[in-house]
Amino acid sequence: MSTDLSTPSTDGRRPDGRRIKDDGTAELGVPRSRIVIASLMGTSIEFYDFYIYATAAVSVFPLIFFAQGDDSAALLASMATFGAAFVARPVGSVLFGHFGDRIGRKATLIGSLLTMGIATFLIGLLPTYYQIGLWAPAMLTLMRFCQGLGLGGEWSGAALLATETAKEGKRAWAAMWPQLGAPIGFLLANGLFLALTLAFDHDSTNPDMDGAFLTWVWRLPFLLSLVMVAIGLYVRVKLEETPVFQRAVDNDERVKAPLGEVFRRNWWELILGTFIMLATYVLFYLMTTWILSYAIGSAATGGLAVPYADFLVLQLIGILFFAAFVPISGLLADRFGRRPTLMVITLGVIAFGLTFGTWLNSDSIGSGEGLNTFQMLAFLAVGMTLMGLTFGPMSAVLPELFPTNTRYTGSGISYNVSSILGAALTPFVAAWLVKEYSVAHVGYYLAAASVLTLIALWLSPETKSRSLDSDSRVIAEEISTEP
C-alpha cells in the first residue's frame, strides 16, 4: 500500500519526517549547509575531472597518444578528442535528465558522479600510442565520451539541488554555489599539475619523452579522482529529495517521457537557454584551454613559447578572479534580475573580444622569456572576471525557464547543447584562426557568439519571480501570454 507523503501525522510531521510549515509545505529535511556542501563539492569534483583532461589535452596527450611528426596536427587531434565530451554531454543530459525528472534528483546525481569519476580513473590507466598504436587515442576518446555523459547529468542536477531548496528571493545566490565548483575544480586540477611539473622538472617547451613526467607522473591526477569521488558520494548519499520535486510527486505531476514533454511544450525555452549559455562557454574555453595552448605553443604553431609552469601560475592567479566574481553575480542577479544583469555583462564580453588583437599580439605581449607578464595577467584577470559574472547566474536562469516535471531534462539539454556550439569547437576553431589569420580573429569569434547570446537574452522572459512549483502546462501558458 502506498503512503501519501502530503498528509501530516498527528505530531505535525509528514510520513517522510519533514515538519509541516504554516503555509502547508514541508521544511527541508537536512540542514541547508549540507545542501550547499553537496552541490559545491559534487561540481568541484566533476569539474576537476573535466579540467585535468583539458590540461593534459594541451600539454601531455599530443606527445604520447598521437603520432609525432607534425606538432600542429597532433595538437589539433588532441583538441578533437577533447571535444568528444561535448558531443556526449547532451546525451548525458537526456539520459540522466529522464531519471532525474522521473525518480528524483538525489539518485541521479549519484549516478552522474560515478560515471564521471570511473571514466577519469580509467584514463590514468590507459596505455599510450607507443604501446598499442591507434587503439590508444581510440580508448582515450571513449573515456572522454564517458566523462561527457557524467558531466551532462551532473550540472543540471546540482543546479536543481540548489535552486529547489533556496530561500525566497535568494535563488541566484543559492544557485551560485554549484557554479563555484568550476573555478575550484580548475584550481585543484591545474594546481596539482603545476606541482607535479615543478617536482619532476618537466619542461613543456623541450619535453623529455623518457622522463618520469611523461612516463607515469601525468597519470596521478587522473588516478586521484577515485578518492575524490568517494568523498563526494559520502556527502550526497546523506541528502534528501528536494521539496519542489517531492511536491511534484505528491501532486502526481511527473510525466512518463520528460524528453518528449519538454520538446512538445517548452521547445522555445530550449532554444533560448542554449543561446543564453553560448557566450559563457566560448569565453571560458578561450580563457582556459585555448589560451594555454596559445601561450605554451611553439612559434611554429603560432604560439608564444612560454614555459608551461610559468604560464600556469598566471592562469591560476587569473582563476581567482573567476571565483571571486561568481558570488557577486549571484547578488546582482537577485537584486536587479537575471535578464538585465546578463545583458550588461554580455555587452562587456563583446567589448573584451574586440580587444584580443591589442592584448595578445606577439609584437605587443612578447614571447618566451620576453613575455610581458603584467599584460598577460591583466588579460586573464579581465577575462576571468567577466567569466565569473556571466557564469554565476546560469544555474538559476536555466532551471527557472522550465517546469518541475521536465526541469532536469530541459535545463540539462540547453546547457549541454550549448556546450557543443560554444565549447566543443572553440579550442579547435581558435587554434585554426591563429594559424590561418591572427589572434585578433579569435576575439572576433567571441564577440560574434556573444551577439547571439545578447539576442537570446533580449527575447527571453525575466524569471526572477517565477515560481518553481509549476508543471509544463503552466509554463507554456505563461510564455504564451508574455509580451
Coordinates of C-alpha atoms in Angstrom, one line a residue:
M1 CA 0.0 0.0 0.0
S2 CA 1.4 3.4 -0.9
T3 CA 1.9 6.2 1.5
D4 CA 0.6 9.7 0.9
L5 CA 3.6 11.9 1.7
S6 CA 1.5 15.1 1.6
T7 CA -0.6 14.0 4.6
P8 CA 0.8 15.2 8.0
S9 CA 0.9 12.9 11.0
T10 CA -0.5 13.8 14.4
D11 CA 2.8 15.3 15.6
G12 CA 2.9 17.8 12.7
R13 CA 5.3 15.8 10.5
R14 CA 4.8 14.1 7.2
P15 CA 5.5 10.4 6.9
D16 CA 9.0 11.2 5.4
G17 CA 9.9 13.0 8.6
R18 CA 9.7 16.6 7.4
R19 CA 7.8 19.1 9.6
I20 CA 4.9 20.9 8.1
K21 CA 5.2 24.7 8.0
D22 CA 2.4 27.3 8.4
D23 CA 1.9 27.5 4.6
G24 CA 1.3 23.8 4.4
T25 CA 4.6 23.0 2.7
A26 CA 7.3 20.8 4.2
E27 CA 10.6 22.2 5.6
L28 CA 13.9 21.0 4.4
G29 CA 14.8 17.6 5.8
V30 CA 18.5 18.3 6.0
P31 CA 20.5 21.5 7.1
R32 CA 20.9 24.0 4.3
S33 CA 24.6 23.9 4.9
R34 CA 24.7 20.3 3.8
I35 CA 22.9 21.1 0.6
V36 CA 25.5 23.8 -0.1
I37 CA 28.4 21.5 0.6
A38 CA 26.9 18.7 -1.5
S39 CA 26.2 20.9 -4.5
L40 CA 29.6 22.6 -4.3
M41 CA 31.7 19.5 -3.7
G42 CA 29.9 17.5 -6.4
T43 CA 30.5 20.1 -9.1
S44 CA 34.1 20.7 -7.9
I45 CA 34.9 17.0 -8.3
E46 CA 33.2 16.8 -11.7
F47 CA 35.0 19.9 -13.0
Y48 CA 38.3 18.7 -11.6
D49 CA 37.9 15.6 -13.6
F50 CA 37.0 17.6 -16.7
Y51 CA 39.9 20.1 -16.4
I52 CA 42.6 17.6 -15.8
Y53 CA 41.7 16.2 -19.2
A54 CA 41.7 19.7 -20.7
T55 CA 45.2 20.5 -19.3
A56 CA 46.6 17.1 -20.4
A57 CA 45.0 17.6 -23.8
V58 CA 47.3 20.5 -24.4
S59 CA 50.5 19.6 -22.5
V60 CA 50.6 15.7 -22.5
F61 CA 48.3 13.9 -24.8
P62 CA 49.7 15.4 -28.1
L63 CA 53.0 13.8 -27.1
I64 CA 52.0 10.3 -26.0
F65 CA 48.6 9.5 -27.6
F66 CA 49.2 10.7 -31.2
A67 CA 51.8 10.0 -33.8
Q68 CA 54.6 12.6 -33.9
G69 CA 56.0 14.5 -36.9
D70 CA 53.6 17.5 -37.1
D71 CA 53.1 19.4 -33.9
S72 CA 50.1 21.3 -35.2
A73 CA 48.4 18.1 -36.4
A74 CA 49.0 16.4 -33.0
L75 CA 47.6 19.4 -31.1
L76 CA 44.5 19.6 -33.3
A77 CA 43.9 15.8 -33.0
S78 CA 44.2 16.1 -29.2
M79 CA 41.7 19.0 -29.3
A80 CA 39.3 16.9 -31.3
T81 CA 39.3 14.2 -28.6
F82 CA 38.8 17.0 -26.1
G83 CA 35.6 17.9 -28.0
A84 CA 34.2 14.4 -27.8
A85 CA 32.9 15.0 -24.3
F86 CA 30.8 17.9 -25.6
V87 CA 29.1 15.6 -28.1
A88 CA 28.3 13.3 -25.2
R89 CA 27.0 15.9 -22.8
P90 CA 23.6 16.3 -24.5
V91 CA 23.3 12.6 -24.5
G92 CA 24.1 12.6 -20.8
S93 CA 21.5 15.3 -20.1
V94 CA 18.8 13.3 -21.8
L95 CA 19.8 10.0 -20.0
F96 CA 20.2 11.5 -16.6
G97 CA 17.5 14.1 -17.1
H98 CA 15.0 11.3 -17.7
F99 CA 15.8 9.7 -14.4
G100 CA 16.2 13.0 -12.6
D101 CA 12.6 14.0 -13.6
R102 CA 11.2 10.5 -13.0
I103 CA 12.8 9.1 -9.9
G104 CA 14.4 12.2 -8.3
R105 CA 17.4 14.5 -8.1
K106 CA 19.4 12.6 -5.4
A107 CA 19.8 9.2 -7.0
T108 CA 20.5 10.7 -10.4
L109 CA 23.3 12.9 -9.0
I110 CA 25.0 9.9 -7.5
G111 CA 24.9 8.1 -10.9
S112 CA 26.4 11.0 -12.8
L113 CA 29.2 11.3 -10.2
L114 CA 30.1 7.7 -10.6
T115 CA 30.1 7.8 -14.4
M116 CA 32.4 10.7 -14.5
G117 CA 34.8 9.5 -11.8
I118 CA 35.3 6.0 -13.1
A119 CA 36.0 7.3 -16.6
T120 CA 38.6 9.7 -15.3
F121 CA 40.2 7.0 -13.2
L122 CA 40.5 4.7 -16.3
I123 CA 42.2 7.4 -18.3
G124 CA 45.0 7.2 -15.8
L125 CA 45.4 3.5 -16.6
L126 CA 45.4 3.8 -20.5
P127 CA 48.4 2.6 -22.5
T128 CA 50.0 5.1 -24.9
Y129 CA 50.3 5.3 -28.7
Y130 CA 53.8 3.9 -28.4
Q131 CA 52.5 0.8 -26.6
I132 CA 49.3 -0.1 -28.6
G133 CA 49.2 2.2 -31.5
L134 CA 45.9 3.7 -32.7
W135 CA 44.0 1.8 -30.0
A136 CA 45.4 4.4 -27.6
P137 CA 43.6 7.5 -29.0
A138 CA 40.5 5.4 -29.6
M139 CA 40.3 4.4 -26.0
L140 CA 41.1 7.9 -24.8
T141 CA 38.2 9.2 -26.9
L142 CA 35.9 6.6 -25.5
M143 CA 36.8 7.6 -21.9
R144 CA 36.4 11.3 -22.8
F145 CA 32.9 10.5 -24.1
C146 CA 32.0 8.9 -20.8
Q147 CA 33.3 11.9 -19.0
G148 CA 30.9 14.0 -21.1
L149 CA 28.0 11.7 -20.2
G150 CA 28.6 12.1 -16.5
L151 CA 29.0 15.9 -16.6
G152 CA 25.9 16.1 -18.9
G153 CA 23.9 14.8 -15.9
E154 CA 25.8 16.5 -13.1
W155 CA 25.4 20.2 -13.7
S156 CA 21.6 20.3 -14.0
G157 CA 21.2 18.0 -11.0
A158 CA 23.5 20.2 -8.8
A159 CA 21.7 23.4 -10.1
L160 CA 18.3 21.9 -9.2
L161 CA 19.5 20.8 -5.8
A162 CA 20.5 24.4 -5.1
T163 CA 17.6 26.2 -6.7
E164 CA 14.8 23.9 -5.5
T165 CA 15.9 24.3 -1.9
A166 CA 16.6 28.1 -2.0
K167 CA 15.0 30.7 0.3
E168 CA 12.5 33.0 -1.4
G169 CA 14.2 35.9 -3.2
K170 CA 17.7 34.2 -2.9
R171 CA 17.6 31.7 -5.7
A172 CA 20.5 33.2 -7.7
W173 CA 22.6 33.4 -4.5
A174 CA 21.8 29.7 -3.7
A175 CA 22.4 28.7 -7.3
M176 CA 25.9 30.2 -7.4
W177 CA 27.3 27.6 -5.0
P178 CA 27.4 24.8 -7.6
Q179 CA 28.9 27.3 -10.1
L180 CA 31.8 27.8 -7.7
G181 CA 32.7 24.2 -8.4
A182 CA 34.1 25.3 -11.8
P183 CA 36.9 27.6 -10.5
I184 CA 37.6 25.3 -7.5
G185 CA 37.9 22.3 -9.8
F186 CA 40.2 24.2 -12.1
L187 CA 42.4 25.3 -9.2
L188 CA 42.6 21.7 -7.9
A189 CA 43.4 20.2 -11.3
N190 CA 45.8 22.7 -12.6
G191 CA 47.4 23.3 -9.2
L192 CA 48.2 19.6 -9.0
F193 CA 49.6 19.6 -12.5
L194 CA 51.8 22.6 -11.7
A195 CA 53.1 21.0 -8.5
L196 CA 53.9 17.8 -10.4
T197 CA 55.5 19.7 -13.2
L198 CA 57.8 21.5 -10.8
A199 CA 58.5 18.5 -8.7
F200 CA 59.6 16.4 -11.7
D201 CA 61.3 19.2 -13.6
H202 CA 59.1 18.8 -16.7
D203 CA 59.7 21.4 -19.5
S204 CA 56.8 21.7 -21.9
T205 CA 58.9 23.6 -24.4
N206 CA 61.5 20.8 -24.5
P207 CA 59.8 17.7 -23.2
D208 CA 61.8 14.6 -22.2
M209 CA 59.8 11.7 -23.7
D210 CA 61.6 9.2 -21.5
G211 CA 61.3 11.4 -18.3
A212 CA 59.2 10.5 -15.3
F213 CA 56.5 13.1 -16.0
L214 CA 55.5 11.8 -19.5
T215 CA 56.1 8.2 -18.4
W216 CA 53.9 7.9 -15.4
V217 CA 53.6 11.1 -13.3
W218 CA 50.8 12.6 -15.6
R219 CA 48.6 9.7 -14.6
L220 CA 48.4 10.7 -10.9
P221 CA 45.8 13.4 -11.2
F222 CA 43.5 11.0 -13.0
L223 CA 44.0 8.2 -10.5
L224 CA 43.4 10.5 -7.6
S225 CA 39.9 11.2 -8.9
L226 CA 38.7 7.9 -7.4
V227 CA 39.5 9.3 -3.9
M228 CA 37.6 12.5 -4.5
V229 CA 34.6 10.6 -5.9
A230 CA 34.4 8.5 -2.8
I231 CA 34.2 11.7 -0.7
G232 CA 31.6 13.1 -3.0
L233 CA 29.4 10.0 -2.7
Y234 CA 29.6 10.1 1.1
V235 CA 28.2 13.7 1.1
R236 CA 25.5 13.0 -1.5
V237 CA 24.2 9.8 0.0
K238 CA 23.1 11.7 3.1
L239 CA 20.9 14.1 1.1
E240 CA 17.1 14.0 0.8
E241 CA 14.9 14.8 -2.2
T242 CA 14.3 18.5 -2.9
P243 CA 10.9 19.8 -1.6
V244 CA 10.0 21.1 -5.0
F245 CA 10.4 17.7 -6.7
Q246 CA 8.7 16.0 -3.7
R247 CA 5.6 18.2 -4.1
A248 CA 5.5 17.3 -7.8
V249 CA 5.5 13.7 -6.7
D250 CA 2.8 14.3 -4.2
N251 CA 0.6 16.1 -6.8
D252 CA 1.2 13.4 -9.4
E253 CA 2.8 15.8 -11.8
R254 CA 5.6 13.6 -13.2
V255 CA 5.4 12.7 -16.8
K256 CA 6.4 9.3 -18.4
A257 CA 8.6 10.8 -21.1
P258 CA 10.2 14.1 -19.9
L259 CA 12.2 14.4 -23.2
G260 CA 9.0 14.3 -25.4
E261 CA 7.2 16.6 -23.0
V262 CA 9.9 19.3 -23.0
F263 CA 10.2 19.3 -26.8
R264 CA 6.4 19.4 -27.2
R265 CA 5.7 22.2 -24.6
N266 CA 8.9 24.0 -24.0
W267 CA 10.9 23.9 -27.3
W268 CA 11.2 27.7 -27.3
E269 CA 12.8 27.7 -23.8
L270 CA 15.3 25.1 -25.1
I271 CA 16.4 27.4 -27.8
L272 CA 16.6 30.4 -25.5
G273 CA 18.5 28.5 -22.9
T274 CA 21.0 27.2 -25.4
F275 CA 21.9 30.6 -26.8
I276 CA 21.8 32.3 -23.4
M277 CA 24.7 30.0 -22.4
L278 CA 26.6 30.3 -25.7
A279 CA 28.9 33.3 -24.9
T280 CA 29.7 31.9 -21.4
Y281 CA 31.0 28.7 -23.0
V282 CA 33.1 30.4 -25.7
L283 CA 34.6 32.8 -23.2
F284 CA 35.5 30.1 -20.7
Y285 CA 37.2 27.7 -23.1
L286 CA 39.1 30.5 -24.7
M287 CA 40.3 31.6 -21.3
T288 CA 41.3 28.2 -20.1
T289 CA 42.0 25.6 -22.8
W290 CA 42.8 27.7 -25.8
I291 CA 44.9 30.4 -24.1
L292 CA 47.0 27.6 -22.5
S293 CA 47.7 26.1 -25.9
Y294 CA 48.4 29.5 -27.4
A295 CA 50.8 30.6 -24.6
I296 CA 52.9 27.4 -24.4
G297 CA 52.7 26.5 -28.1
S298 CA 55.8 26.9 -30.2
A299 CA 56.4 29.7 -32.7
A300 CA 55.8 27.1 -35.4
T301 CA 52.2 26.6 -34.3
G302 CA 51.6 30.3 -33.8
G303 CA 52.1 30.2 -30.0
L304 CA 54.1 32.3 -27.6
A305 CA 56.5 29.6 -26.4
V306 CA 56.0 30.4 -22.7
P307 CA 57.2 27.6 -20.4
Y308 CA 54.2 25.6 -19.1
A309 CA 54.9 26.1 -15.4
D310 CA 55.3 29.8 -15.8
F311 CA 52.1 30.3 -17.6
L312 CA 50.1 28.0 -15.4
V313 CA 51.0 30.2 -12.4
L314 CA 49.5 33.2 -14.2
Q315 CA 46.4 31.2 -15.1
L316 CA 45.9 30.1 -11.5
I317 CA 46.0 33.7 -10.4
G318 CA 43.5 34.6 -13.1
I319 CA 41.1 31.9 -12.0
L320 CA 40.9 33.6 -8.6
F321 CA 39.1 36.5 -10.3
F322 CA 36.6 33.9 -11.7
A323 CA 35.9 32.5 -8.2
A324 CA 35.6 36.0 -6.6
F325 CA 33.0 37.3 -9.1
V326 CA 30.7 34.2 -9.1
P327 CA 29.2 35.2 -5.7
I328 CA 28.9 38.9 -6.8
S329 CA 27.0 37.8 -9.9
G330 CA 24.5 35.9 -7.7
L331 CA 23.9 39.0 -5.6
L332 CA 23.4 41.2 -8.8
A333 CA 21.0 38.7 -10.3
D334 CA 18.8 38.6 -7.2
R335 CA 19.0 42.4 -6.9
F336 CA 18.4 43.5 -10.5
G337 CA 17.0 40.4 -12.2
R338 CA 18.6 37.8 -14.4
R339 CA 17.9 39.4 -17.8
P340 CA 19.3 42.9 -17.3
T341 CA 22.3 41.7 -15.3
L342 CA 23.3 39.2 -18.0
M343 CA 22.7 41.7 -20.9
V344 CA 25.1 44.2 -19.4
I345 CA 27.7 41.6 -18.7
T346 CA 27.4 40.2 -22.3
L347 CA 28.0 43.7 -23.7
G348 CA 31.2 43.7 -21.7
V349 CA 32.2 40.3 -23.2
I350 CA 31.6 41.7 -26.7
A351 CA 33.9 44.7 -25.9
F352 CA 36.5 42.3 -24.5
G353 CA 36.5 40.1 -27.6
L354 CA 37.1 43.1 -29.8
T355 CA 40.4 43.9 -28.0
F356 CA 42.1 40.4 -28.3
G357 CA 44.5 41.7 -31.1
T358 CA 45.7 44.5 -28.8
W359 CA 46.1 42.2 -25.7
L360 CA 47.7 39.1 -27.3
N361 CA 49.6 40.1 -30.5
S362 CA 53.1 38.7 -30.1
D363 CA 54.6 42.0 -31.1
S364 CA 52.9 43.6 -28.2
I365 CA 52.9 41.0 -25.5
G366 CA 56.2 39.4 -26.3
S367 CA 57.0 35.7 -26.3
G368 CA 59.1 33.1 -24.4
E369 CA 61.2 34.6 -21.7
G370 CA 60.4 38.0 -23.0
L371 CA 56.6 37.7 -22.3
N372 CA 55.0 40.9 -20.8
T373 CA 53.8 39.1 -17.7
F374 CA 51.8 42.1 -16.4
Q375 CA 49.9 42.4 -19.7
M376 CA 49.1 38.7 -19.9
L377 CA 47.9 38.7 -16.2
A378 CA 45.7 41.7 -16.9
F379 CA 44.2 39.9 -19.9
L380 CA 43.5 36.8 -17.8
A381 CA 42.1 38.9 -14.9
V382 CA 39.6 40.8 -17.1
G383 CA 38.5 37.7 -19.0
M384 CA 38.1 35.6 -15.8
T385 CA 36.2 38.5 -14.1
L386 CA 33.7 38.5 -17.0
M387 CA 33.5 34.7 -16.8
G388 CA 32.6 34.8 -13.1
L389 CA 29.9 37.4 -13.8
T390 CA 28.3 35.6 -16.7
F391 CA 28.6 32.0 -15.3
G392 CA 27.3 32.6 -11.8
P393 CA 23.6 33.2 -12.6
M394 CA 23.3 30.4 -15.1
S395 CA 22.3 27.7 -12.6
A396 CA 19.3 29.9 -11.7
V397 CA 18.4 31.2 -15.1
L398 CA 18.3 27.9 -17.0
P399 CA 16.3 25.9 -14.4
E400 CA 13.8 28.8 -14.0
L401 CA 12.9 28.5 -17.7
F402 CA 11.5 25.0 -17.2
P403 CA 8.7 23.4 -15.2
T404 CA 9.4 21.0 -12.3
N405 CA 8.4 17.8 -14.2
T406 CA 10.9 18.5 -17.1
R407 CA 13.3 20.8 -15.4
Y408 CA 16.2 18.4 -15.1
T409 CA 15.9 17.4 -18.7
G410 CA 15.2 20.9 -20.1
S411 CA 17.9 22.8 -18.3
G412 CA 20.4 19.9 -18.9
I413 CA 19.7 19.9 -22.7
S414 CA 20.1 23.7 -23.0
Y415 CA 23.3 23.7 -21.0
N416 CA 24.9 20.8 -22.9
V417 CA 23.7 21.5 -26.4
S418 CA 25.2 24.9 -25.9
S419 CA 28.5 23.1 -24.9
I420 CA 28.7 21.7 -28.5
L421 CA 28.1 25.1 -30.1
G422 CA 30.2 27.1 -27.6
A423 CA 32.9 24.8 -26.2
A424 CA 33.5 21.6 -28.2
L425 CA 34.6 23.6 -31.3
T426 CA 36.1 26.6 -29.6
P427 CA 39.7 25.5 -28.8
F428 CA 39.9 23.8 -32.3
V429 CA 38.5 26.8 -34.2
A430 CA 40.6 29.3 -32.2
A431 CA 43.8 27.3 -32.9
W432 CA 42.9 27.3 -36.6
L433 CA 42.1 31.0 -36.6
V434 CA 45.5 31.8 -35.1
K435 CA 47.3 29.6 -37.6
E436 CA 45.4 30.9 -40.7
Y437 CA 44.7 34.5 -39.7
S438 CA 45.6 36.2 -36.4
V439 CA 44.9 36.1 -32.7
A440 CA 42.6 39.1 -33.2
H441 CA 40.2 36.8 -35.1
V442 CA 39.8 34.7 -32.0
G443 CA 38.4 37.7 -30.3
Y444 CA 36.0 38.4 -33.2
Y445 CA 34.8 34.8 -32.8
L446 CA 34.0 35.5 -29.1
A447 CA 32.2 38.8 -30.0
A448 CA 30.1 37.1 -32.6
A449 CA 29.0 34.4 -30.2
S450 CA 28.2 37.0 -27.6
V451 CA 25.9 38.9 -30.0
L452 CA 23.8 35.7 -30.4
T453 CA 23.6 35.5 -26.6
L454 CA 22.5 39.1 -26.4
I455 CA 19.7 38.4 -28.8
A456 CA 18.6 35.4 -26.8
L457 CA 18.6 37.4 -23.6
W458 CA 16.5 40.2 -25.3
L459 CA 13.9 37.6 -26.3
S460 CA 13.8 35.8 -23.0
P461 CA 11.5 36.4 -20.1
E462 CA 12.6 37.7 -16.6
T463 CA 12.4 34.6 -14.3
K464 CA 13.5 36.2 -11.0
S465 CA 10.0 35.9 -9.5
R466 CA 8.7 32.8 -11.3
S467 CA 7.6 30.0 -9.0
L468 CA 9.4 26.7 -9.4
D469 CA 6.3 24.8 -8.4
S470 CA 4.7 24.5 -11.8
D471 CA 4.2 21.8 -14.4
S472 CA 4.9 22.1 -18.2
R473 CA 1.3 23.2 -19.0
V474 CA 1.6 26.2 -16.6
I475 CA 4.9 27.4 -18.0
A476 CA 3.7 27.1 -21.6
E477 CA 0.6 29.2 -20.7
E478 CA 2.8 31.9 -19.0
I479 CA 5.1 32.1 -22.1
S480 CA 2.2 32.4 -24.5
T481 CA 0.8 35.4 -22.6
E482 CA 4.1 37.3 -22.0
P483 CA 4.7 40.4 -24.1

